[in-house]
Amino acid sequence: LRAKESNRPYHFYDPSLNAQVARSLELQSALRRATDCQEFELHYQPKVDTRTRALVGLEALIRWTDPQRGIVPPGVFVPVLEEIGLIGQVGEWVVRRALAQQREWLRMGLVPPRIAVNVSVRQLQSPEFAAEIGRVLQDFPDIHGASPGGLDIEVTESVAMDDPAACARRLADLRRLAIGIAIDDFGTGHSSLAYLTTLPAQALKIDRSFIAGLLVTSEARTIVQTIISLAHALRMQVIAEGVESEDQAAMLAEMGCDQMQGYLCGRPQPATAIEALLRRTERP
Ligand code: C2E
Ligand code: MG
Ligand code: MG
Ligand code: MG
């Protein structure tokens, strides 16, 4: 075998490598079980109007508590779900859960806000994606396409968009289903501005790394202002991610940023906590 013949250093035996492989195989099988037994949960983070602070929507964020590992962040397990080919199945569950949650709120007499779910580029690569989502939406005619409530998606611009034209076509399919589209983590990916104009998106989310720098460097301030101007020139809404302080919020309001999200206005929280928030905001 080639590895045996070669003397290059990375072929030397490394005992920690075996342990790493074993750990990652264990994680994969735990995620297979989690998918079968529906061990996932959704938390919801408010999106608010920058000036009025009114609730304008929610973002669904997947949560997983593994019996052995405890809470595992989505940044760790979502890439593994993609690797082992389960992201489609879990992604469909996320959509179903978000719509079912809105229906529950509606039945409680509450006004459910629209919910945005995160979609990975891997999911968009499937030609069946829009049709699958379309089938789920058919089970929720009282939610999606009716007012209030409905489904939006957030997709991260990334180098993984190896076929940008196909991605844009798939997003256009979702658009025809009346799904709103936001480009997530904007400014961190590698897509060109020309490409951006071909995407049928209605919103840009400014990555929280720029918001963190807002009061620190003039460069971050320039980037944020530029993204806001760009979005508005393209008739898109702008949402700032990771807003943690009143000073940041004040600067974003001054810059004309439409919406914001972050620990300042609400952490991602379970449905019951959002329910309490909806009851409070409905009181006249
Ligand atoms: P994202 O979509 O950009 O979500 C925002 C992340 O920032 C969330 O992390 C959220 O908890 C965190 N965050 C929100 N406000 C603040 C803040 O003020 N300060 C700081 N430091 N962080 C804040 P989370 O929940 O760990 O999710 C990480 C990423 O995992 C998400 O980034 C998204 O790309 C992905 N993800 C989450 N749920 C799903 C899902 O259902 N499907 C897919 N495919 N990806 C998901
Ligand atoms: Mg997101
Ligand atoms: Mg993201
Ligand atoms: Mg983001």
mmCIF file of C-alpha atoms and ligand atoms in Angstrom:
data_model
loop_
_atom_site.group_PDB
_atom_site.id
_atom_site.type_symbol
_atom_site.label_atom_id
_atom_site.label_comp_id
_atom_site.label_asym_id
_atom_site.label_seq_id
_atom_site.Cartn_x
_atom_site.Cartn_y
_atom_site.Cartn_z
ATOM 1 C CA LEU A 1 0.000 0.000 0.000
ATOM 2 C CA ARG A 2 1.118 3.526 -0.754
ATOM 3 C CA ALA A 3 1.024 4.694 2.848
ATOM 4 C CA LYS A 4 3.397 1.922 3.889
ATOM 5 C CA GLU A 5 5.838 2.652 1.079
ATOM 6 C CA SER A 6 5.963 6.351 1.780
ATOM 7 C CA ASN A 7 8.312 7.927 4.302
ATOM 8 C CA ARG A 8 6.547 11.233 4.469
ATOM 9 C CA PRO A 9 6.038 12.372 8.087
ATOM 10 C CA TYR A 10 2.252 12.389 8.019
ATOM 11 C CA HIS A 11 2.283 8.636 7.503
ATOM 12 C CA PHE A 12 4.074 7.950 10.794
ATOM 13 C CA TYR A 13 1.913 6.127 13.267
ATOM 14 C CA ASP A 14 0.081 8.497 15.557
ATOM 15 C CA PRO A 15 -1.811 6.778 18.391
ATOM 16 C CA SER A 16 -4.004 9.833 19.020
ATOM 17 C CA LEU A 17 -5.290 9.474 15.462
ATOM 18 C CA ASN A 18 -6.976 6.153 16.293
ATOM 19 C CA ALA A 19 -8.682 7.748 19.266
ATOM 20 C CA GLN A 20 -9.842 10.644 17.078
ATOM 21 C CA VAL A 21 -11.269 8.288 14.470
ATOM 22 C CA ALA A 22 -13.034 6.256 17.160
ATOM 23 C CA ARG A 23 -14.506 9.424 18.660
ATOM 24 C CA SER A 24 -15.783 10.658 15.340
ATOM 25 C CA LEU A 25 -17.324 7.251 14.526
ATOM 26 C CA GLU A 26 -19.048 7.286 17.914
ATOM 27 C CA LEU A 27 -20.386 10.779 17.215
ATOM 28 C CA GLN A 28 -21.691 9.612 13.853
ATOM 29 C CA SER A 29 -23.567 6.689 15.380
ATOM 30 C CA ALA A 30 -24.938 8.889 18.177
ATOM 31 C CA LEU A 31 -26.263 11.247 15.494
ATOM 32 C CA ARG A 32 -27.843 8.359 13.575
ATOM 33 C CA ARG A 33 -29.662 7.395 16.773
ATOM 34 C CA ALA A 34 -30.571 11.038 17.477
ATOM 35 C CA THR A 35 -32.087 11.290 13.998
ATOM 36 C CA ASP A 36 -34.100 8.064 14.362
ATOM 37 C CA CYS A 37 -35.311 8.871 17.873
ATOM 38 C CA GLN A 38 -35.862 12.597 17.157
ATOM 39 C CA GLU A 39 -33.591 13.796 19.930
ATOM 40 C CA PHE A 40 -33.398 17.267 18.406
ATOM 41 C CA GLU A 41 -35.180 20.362 19.593
ATOM 42 C CA LEU A 42 -35.629 23.861 18.198
ATOM 43 C CA HIS A 43 -34.863 27.063 20.015
ATOM 44 C CA TYR A 44 -36.036 30.380 18.631
ATOM 45 C CA GLN A 45 -34.246 33.723 18.552
ATOM 46 C CA PRO A 46 -36.210 36.968 18.074
ATOM 47 C CA LYS A 47 -35.565 39.317 15.145
ATOM 48 C CA VAL A 48 -36.583 42.867 15.981
ATOM 49 C CA ASP A 49 -37.098 46.125 14.106
ATOM 50 C CA THR A 50 -33.982 48.210 14.781
ATOM 51 C CA ARG A 51 -35.869 51.415 15.539
ATOM 52 C CA THR A 52 -39.054 50.232 17.280
ATOM 53 C CA ARG A 53 -37.662 46.969 18.756
ATOM 54 C CA ALA A 54 -40.930 45.282 17.708
ATOM 55 C CA LEU A 55 -40.708 41.536 17.130
ATOM 56 C CA VAL A 56 -40.633 40.943 13.361
ATOM 57 C CA GLY A 57 -39.715 37.280 13.146
ATOM 58 C CA LEU A 58 -37.973 34.307 14.693
ATOM 59 C CA GLU A 59 -34.979 32.228 13.679
ATOM 60 C CA ALA A 60 -35.111 28.518 14.476
ATOM 61 C CA LEU A 61 -31.819 27.085 15.751
ATOM 62 C CA ILE A 62 -31.391 23.357 16.188
ATOM 63 C CA ARG A 63 -30.350 21.967 19.567
ATOM 64 C CA TRP A 64 -29.093 18.518 20.519
ATOM 65 C CA THR A 65 -28.443 17.147 23.978
ATOM 66 C CA ASP A 66 -26.627 13.834 23.752
ATOM 67 C CA PRO A 67 -27.075 11.562 26.794
ATOM 68 C CA GLN A 68 -23.290 11.078 27.026
ATOM 69 C CA ARG A 69 -21.859 14.302 25.645
ATOM 70 C CA GLY A 70 -24.421 16.768 26.968
ATOM 71 C CA ILE A 71 -25.166 19.807 24.817
ATOM 72 C CA VAL A 72 -23.396 19.625 21.469
ATOM 73 C CA PRO A 73 -23.431 22.876 19.457
ATOM 74 C CA PRO A 74 -24.832 22.834 15.886
ATOM 75 C CA GLY A 75 -21.495 24.161 14.630
ATOM 76 C CA VAL A 76 -20.119 20.746 15.630
ATOM 77 C CA PHE A 77 -22.886 18.325 14.670
ATOM 78 C CA VAL A 78 -24.448 19.929 11.573
ATOM 79 C CA PRO A 79 -21.261 19.324 9.513
ATOM 80 C CA VAL A 80 -21.305 15.677 10.683
ATOM 81 C CA LEU A 81 -24.963 15.318 9.649
ATOM 82 C CA GLU A 82 -23.936 16.637 6.232
ATOM 83 C CA GLU A 83 -21.043 14.190 6.050
ATOM 84 C CA ILE A 84 -23.146 11.140 6.859
ATOM 85 C CA GLY A 85 -25.970 12.199 4.564
ATOM 86 C CA LEU A 86 -28.612 12.862 7.237
ATOM 87 C CA ILE A 87 -28.901 16.634 6.893
ATOM 88 C CA GLY A 88 -31.789 16.315 4.424
ATOM 89 C CA GLN A 89 -33.857 14.222 6.819
ATOM 90 C CA VAL A 90 -33.060 16.420 9.823
ATOM 91 C CA GLY A 91 -33.606 19.584 7.763
ATOM 92 C CA GLU A 92 -37.076 18.398 6.821
ATOM 93 C CA TRP A 93 -37.829 17.737 10.485
ATOM 94 C CA VAL A 94 -36.712 21.304 11.297
ATOM 95 C CA VAL A 95 -39.143 22.759 8.739
ATOM 96 C CA ARG A 96 -41.997 20.557 9.974
ATOM 97 C CA ARG A 97 -41.311 21.435 13.620
ATOM 98 C CA ALA A 98 -41.146 25.179 12.918
ATOM 99 C CA LEU A 99 -44.485 25.091 11.083
ATOM 100 C CA ALA A 100 -46.102 22.839 13.714
ATOM 101 C CA GLN A 101 -44.933 25.284 16.391
ATOM 102 C CA GLN A 102 -46.622 28.165 14.609
ATOM 103 C CA ARG A 103 -49.817 26.117 14.382
ATOM 104 C CA GLU A 104 -49.658 25.427 18.149
ATOM 105 C CA TRP A 105 -49.289 29.142 18.867
ATOM 106 C CA LEU A 106 -52.146 29.959 16.516
ATOM 107 C CA ARG A 107 -54.384 27.454 18.341
ATOM 108 C CA MET A 108 -53.453 29.069 21.657
ATOM 109 C CA GLY A 109 -54.814 32.337 20.292
ATOM 110 C CA LEU A 110 -51.360 33.830 19.797
ATOM 111 C CA VAL A 111 -50.057 35.548 16.664
ATOM 112 C CA PRO A 112 -47.178 33.398 15.374
ATOM 113 C CA PRO A 113 -44.354 35.365 13.726
ATOM 114 C CA ARG A 114 -42.737 34.042 10.543
ATOM 115 C CA ILE A 115 -39.951 31.577 11.288
ATOM 116 C CA ALA A 116 -36.677 31.348 9.354
ATOM 117 C CA VAL A 117 -34.877 28.012 9.288
ATOM 118 C CA ASN A 118 -31.211 27.575 8.423
ATOM 119 C CA VAL A 119 -30.457 25.574 5.332
ATOM 120 C CA SER A 120 -27.000 24.340 4.504
ATOM 121 C CA VAL A 121 -25.600 24.492 1.013
ATOM 122 C CA ARG A 122 -25.475 20.701 1.068
ATOM 123 C CA GLN A 123 -29.277 20.642 1.328
ATOM 124 C CA LEU A 124 -29.586 23.074 -1.586
ATOM 125 C CA GLN A 125 -27.429 20.806 -3.710
ATOM 126 C CA SER A 126 -30.202 18.234 -3.820
ATOM 127 C CA PRO A 127 -32.378 18.804 -6.908
ATOM 128 C CA GLU A 128 -35.318 17.470 -4.866
ATOM 129 C CA PHE A 129 -34.977 20.086 -2.149
ATOM 130 C CA ALA A 130 -37.641 22.580 -3.222
ATOM 131 C CA ALA A 131 -40.112 19.785 -4.043
ATOM 132 C CA GLU A 132 -39.576 18.232 -0.598
ATOM 133 C CA ILE A 133 -40.174 21.545 1.146
ATOM 134 C CA GLY A 134 -43.203 22.105 -1.075
ATOM 135 C CA ARG A 135 -44.691 18.799 0.111
ATOM 136 C CA VAL A 136 -44.183 19.762 3.752
ATOM 137 C CA LEU A 137 -45.844 23.145 3.133
ATOM 138 C CA GLN A 138 -48.917 21.375 1.754
ATOM 139 C CA ASP A 139 -49.483 19.945 5.236
ATOM 140 C CA PHE A 140 -49.607 23.484 6.658
ATOM 141 C CA PRO A 141 -51.983 25.506 4.446
ATOM 142 C CA ASP A 142 -53.273 27.262 7.579
ATOM 143 C CA ILE A 143 -49.745 28.539 8.325
ATOM 144 C CA HIS A 144 -47.648 29.085 5.223
ATOM 145 C CA GLY A 145 -49.396 31.313 2.717
ATOM 146 C CA ALA A 146 -51.917 32.306 5.361
ATOM 147 C CA SER A 147 -51.367 35.278 7.606
ATOM 148 C CA PRO A 148 -49.826 35.415 10.205
ATOM 149 C CA GLY A 149 -46.901 33.022 10.156
ATOM 150 C CA GLY A 150 -44.976 31.348 7.388
ATOM 151 C CA LEU A 151 -41.615 29.929 6.464
ATOM 152 C CA ASP A 152 -38.397 31.682 5.458
ATOM 153 C CA ILE A 153 -34.919 30.279 4.972
ATOM 154 C CA GLU A 154 -31.395 31.454 5.707
ATOM 155 C CA VAL A 155 -28.533 30.160 3.647
ATOM 156 C CA THR A 156 -24.876 30.886 4.331
ATOM 157 C CA GLU A 157 -22.882 32.144 1.380
ATOM 158 C CA SER A 158 -19.895 29.876 1.194
ATOM 159 C CA VAL A 159 -17.187 28.370 -0.925
ATOM 160 C CA ALA A 160 -19.287 25.214 -0.799
ATOM 161 C CA MET A 161 -21.489 26.843 -3.448
ATOM 162 C CA ASP A 162 -19.565 24.964 -6.109
ATOM 163 C CA ASP A 163 -22.407 25.334 -8.596
ATOM 164 C CA PRO A 164 -23.708 28.853 -7.931
ATOM 165 C CA ALA A 165 -26.075 28.786 -10.907
ATOM 166 C CA ALA A 166 -27.779 25.612 -9.651
ATOM 167 C CA CYS A 167 -27.983 27.133 -6.156
ATOM 168 C CA ALA A 168 -29.636 30.260 -7.545
ATOM 169 C CA ARG A 169 -32.146 28.142 -9.505
ATOM 170 C CA ARG A 170 -33.057 26.178 -6.399
ATOM 171 C CA LEU A 171 -33.511 29.372 -4.387
ATOM 172 C CA ALA A 172 -35.771 30.667 -7.156
ATOM 173 C CA ASP A 173 -37.857 27.468 -6.804
ATOM 174 C CA LEU A 174 -38.243 28.203 -3.072
ATOM 175 C CA ARG A 175 -39.117 31.803 -3.860
ATOM 176 C CA ARG A 176 -42.002 30.547 -6.006
ATOM 177 C CA LEU A 177 -43.281 28.765 -2.886
ATOM 178 C CA ALA A 178 -43.480 32.205 -1.209
ATOM 179 C CA ILE A 179 -40.510 31.420 1.009
ATOM 180 C CA GLY A 180 -38.422 34.453 1.956
ATOM 181 C CA ILE A 181 -34.673 34.032 1.481
ATOM 182 C CA ALA A 182 -31.892 35.621 3.523
ATOM 183 C CA ILE A 183 -28.167 35.311 2.902
ATOM 184 C CA ASP A 184 -26.637 34.420 6.296
ATOM 185 C CA ASP A 185 -23.224 35.431 7.686
ATOM 186 C CA PHE A 186 -22.832 37.941 4.864
ATOM 187 C CA GLY A 187 -19.299 39.216 4.381
ATOM 188 C CA THR A 188 -17.508 36.062 5.487
ATOM 189 C CA GLY A 189 -17.970 33.959 2.362
ATOM 190 C CA HIS A 190 -16.300 34.160 -0.970
ATOM 191 C CA SER A 191 -19.110 34.921 -3.357
ATOM 192 C CA SER A 192 -18.713 37.818 -5.740
ATOM 193 C CA LEU A 193 -20.961 40.849 -5.801
ATOM 194 C CA ALA A 194 -21.984 39.926 -9.337
ATOM 195 C CA TYR A 195 -23.136 36.557 -8.012
ATOM 196 C CA LEU A 196 -25.062 38.202 -5.194
ATOM 197 C CA THR A 197 -27.192 40.113 -7.690
ATOM 198 C CA THR A 198 -28.216 36.813 -9.323
ATOM 199 C CA LEU A 199 -29.594 35.382 -6.045
ATOM 200 C CA PRO A 200 -33.331 35.813 -5.474
ATOM 201 C CA ALA A 201 -32.785 36.858 -1.835
ATOM 202 C CA GLN A 202 -34.746 39.522 0.021
ATOM 203 C CA ALA A 203 -32.415 39.975 2.956
ATOM 204 C CA LEU A 204 -28.755 40.065 3.945
ATOM 205 C CA LYS A 205 -27.617 39.160 7.431
ATOM 206 C CA ILE A 206 -24.403 40.932 8.418
ATOM 207 C CA ASP A 207 -22.076 38.462 10.093
ATOM 208 C CA ARG A 208 -21.650 39.055 13.796
ATOM 209 C CA SER A 209 -17.862 39.432 13.505
ATOM 210 C CA PHE A 210 -18.445 42.857 11.882
ATOM 211 C CA ILE A 211 -20.989 43.830 14.554
ATOM 212 C CA ALA A 212 -18.470 42.885 17.243
ATOM 213 C CA GLY A 213 -16.001 45.302 15.659
ATOM 214 C CA LEU A 214 -18.512 48.111 15.175
ATOM 215 C CA LEU A 215 -17.374 50.214 18.138
ATOM 216 C CA VAL A 216 -13.800 48.980 17.953
ATOM 217 C CA THR A 217 -12.436 49.608 14.474
ATOM 218 C CA SER A 218 -13.323 52.118 11.793
ATOM 219 C CA GLU A 219 -12.862 49.323 9.231
ATOM 220 C CA ALA A 220 -15.724 47.284 10.708
ATOM 221 C CA ARG A 221 -17.849 50.426 10.772
ATOM 222 C CA THR A 222 -17.096 51.066 7.099
ATOM 223 C CA ILE A 223 -17.880 47.468 6.159
ATOM 224 C CA VAL A 224 -21.215 47.515 7.996
ATOM 225 C CA GLN A 225 -22.223 50.821 6.432
ATOM 226 C CA THR A 226 -21.196 49.522 3.003
ATOM 227 C CA ILE A 227 -23.209 46.307 3.380
ATOM 228 C CA ILE A 228 -26.281 48.315 4.453
ATOM 229 C CA SER A 229 -25.954 50.638 1.434
ATOM 230 C CA LEU A 230 -25.366 47.693 -0.896
ATOM 231 C CA ALA A 231 -28.395 45.800 0.404
ATOM 232 C CA HIS A 232 -30.648 48.822 0.087
ATOM 233 C CA ALA A 233 -29.350 49.562 -3.413
ATOM 234 C CA LEU A 234 -30.348 45.986 -4.300
ATOM 235 C CA ARG A 235 -33.734 46.515 -2.552
ATOM 236 C CA MET A 236 -32.903 44.013 0.182
ATOM 237 C CA GLN A 237 -33.514 44.199 3.910
ATOM 238 C CA VAL A 238 -30.492 44.162 6.234
ATOM 239 C CA ILE A 239 -30.354 42.255 9.490
ATOM 240 C CA ALA A 240 -27.467 42.671 11.933
ATOM 241 C CA GLU A 241 -26.445 39.471 13.749
ATOM 242 C CA GLY A 242 -24.893 39.258 17.207
ATOM 243 C CA VAL A 243 -26.005 42.634 18.597
ATOM 244 C CA GLU A 244 -25.018 42.552 22.253
ATOM 245 C CA SER A 245 -24.986 46.186 23.423
ATOM 246 C CA GLU A 246 -27.158 49.297 23.344
ATOM 247 C CA ASP A 247 -24.264 51.214 21.790
ATOM 248 C CA GLN A 248 -24.138 48.805 18.872
ATOM 249 C CA ALA A 249 -27.932 48.983 18.498
ATOM 250 C CA ALA A 250 -27.849 52.802 18.501
ATOM 251 C CA MET A 251 -25.142 52.902 15.841
ATOM 252 C CA LEU A 252 -27.018 50.371 13.676
ATOM 253 C CA ALA A 253 -30.210 52.419 13.951
ATOM 254 C CA GLU A 254 -28.279 55.520 12.875
ATOM 255 C CA MET A 255 -26.797 53.593 9.940
ATOM 256 C CA GLY A 256 -30.260 52.591 8.744
ATOM 257 C CA CYS A 257 -30.018 48.877 9.489
ATOM 258 C CA ASP A 258 -33.556 47.423 9.237
ATOM 259 C CA GLN A 259 -33.558 44.601 11.751
ATOM 260 C CA MET A 260 -31.337 43.153 14.417
ATOM 261 C CA GLN A 261 -30.787 39.993 16.342
ATOM 262 C CA GLY A 262 -28.563 39.220 19.288
ATOM 263 C CA TYR A 263 -28.315 38.657 23.001
ATOM 264 C CA LEU A 264 -29.386 42.297 23.594
ATOM 265 C CA CYS A 265 -32.859 41.620 22.165
ATOM 266 C CA GLY A 266 -33.181 37.964 23.095
ATOM 267 C CA ARG A 267 -31.186 34.766 23.196
ATOM 268 C CA PRO A 268 -32.274 31.656 21.352
ATOM 269 C CA GLN A 269 -34.875 30.157 23.707
ATOM 270 C CA PRO A 270 -37.302 27.252 23.922
ATOM 271 C CA ALA A 271 -40.830 27.591 22.531
ATOM 272 C CA THR A 272 -42.361 28.074 25.983
ATOM 273 C CA ALA A 273 -40.245 31.196 26.613
ATOM 274 C CA ILE A 274 -41.225 32.624 23.221
ATOM 275 C CA GLU A 275 -44.842 31.880 24.083
ATOM 276 C CA ALA A 276 -44.554 34.067 27.173
ATOM 277 C CA LEU A 277 -43.009 36.803 25.034
ATOM 278 C CA LEU A 278 -45.877 36.576 22.523
ATOM 279 C CA ARG A 279 -48.430 36.873 25.328
ATOM 280 C CA ARG A 280 -46.682 39.951 26.709
ATOM 281 C CA THR A 281 -46.401 41.716 23.364
ATOM 282 C CA GLU A 282 -50.049 41.079 22.531
ATOM 283 C CA ARG A 283 -51.330 42.792 25.634
ATOM 284 C CA PRO A 284 -52.470 46.281 24.619
HETATM 285 P P1 C2E B 1 -26.365 31.256 12.298
HETATM 286 O O1 C2E B 1 -27.523 30.868 11.472
HETATM 287 O O2 C2E B 1 -25.538 32.375 11.801
HETATM 288 O O3 C2E B 1 -26.943 31.551 13.744
HETATM 289 C C1 C2E B 1 -26.480 32.540 14.629
HETATM 290 C C2 C2E B 1 -25.645 31.960 15.738
HETATM 291 O O4 C2E B 1 -25.178 33.020 16.562
HETATM 292 C C3 C2E B 1 -26.398 31.005 16.659
HETATM 293 O O5 C2E B 1 -25.459 30.022 17.118
HETATM 294 C C4 C2E B 1 -26.807 31.934 17.798
HETATM 295 O O6 C2E B 1 -27.048 31.236 19.012
HETATM 296 C C5 C2E B 1 -25.609 32.824 17.902
HETATM 297 N N1 C2E B 1 -25.914 34.156 18.451
HETATM 298 C C6 C2E B 1 -27.082 34.842 18.356
HETATM 299 N N2 C2E B 1 -26.972 36.054 18.950
HETATM 300 C C7 C2E B 1 -25.712 36.139 19.414
HETATM 301 C C8 C2E B 1 -24.988 37.163 20.152
HETATM 302 O O7 C2E B 1 -25.488 38.236 20.457
HETATM 303 N N3 C2E B 1 -23.703 36.886 20.460
HETATM 304 C C9 C2E B 1 -23.098 35.705 20.126
HETATM 305 N N4 C2E B 1 -21.840 35.523 20.493
HETATM 306 N N5 C2E B 1 -23.749 34.734 19.453
HETATM 307 C C10 C2E B 1 -25.041 34.945 19.101
HETATM 308 P P2 C2E B 1 -25.833 28.472 17.127
HETATM 309 O O8 C2E B 1 -27.237 28.281 17.585
HETATM 310 O O9 C2E B 1 -24.737 27.780 17.854
HETATM 311 O O10 C2E B 1 -25.794 28.073 15.603
HETATM 312 C C11 C2E B 1 -24.605 28.091 14.862
HETATM 313 C C12 C2E B 1 -24.857 27.830 13.409
HETATM 314 O O11 C2E B 1 -25.346 26.500 13.188
HETATM 315 C C13 C2E B 1 -25.921 28.723 12.792
HETATM 316 O O12 C2E B 1 -25.371 29.993 12.489
HETATM 317 C C14 C2E B 1 -26.317 27.930 11.565
HETATM 318 O O13 C2E B 1 -25.404 28.183 10.513
HETATM 319 C C15 C2E B 1 -26.146 26.503 12.037
HETATM 320 N N6 C2E B 1 -27.489 25.941 12.347
HETATM 321 C C16 C2E B 1 -28.264 26.113 13.435
HETATM 322 N N7 C2E B 1 -29.435 25.448 13.326
HETATM 323 C C17 C2E B 1 -29.416 24.849 12.117
HETATM 324 C C18 C2E B 1 -30.342 23.994 11.392
HETATM 325 O O14 C2E B 1 -31.465 23.709 11.837
HETATM 326 N N8 C2E B 1 -29.942 23.553 10.167
HETATM 327 C C19 C2E B 1 -28.732 23.893 9.615
HETATM 328 N N9 C2E B 1 -28.420 23.388 8.390
HETATM 329 N N10 C2E B 1 -27.840 24.679 10.266
HETATM 330 C C20 C2E B 1 -28.178 25.144 11.490
HETATM 331 MG MG MG B 2 -28.996 31.827 10.522
HETATM 332 MG MG MG B 3 -24.475 30.322 9.583
HETATM 333 MG MG MG B 4 -25.241 33.903 10.950
#
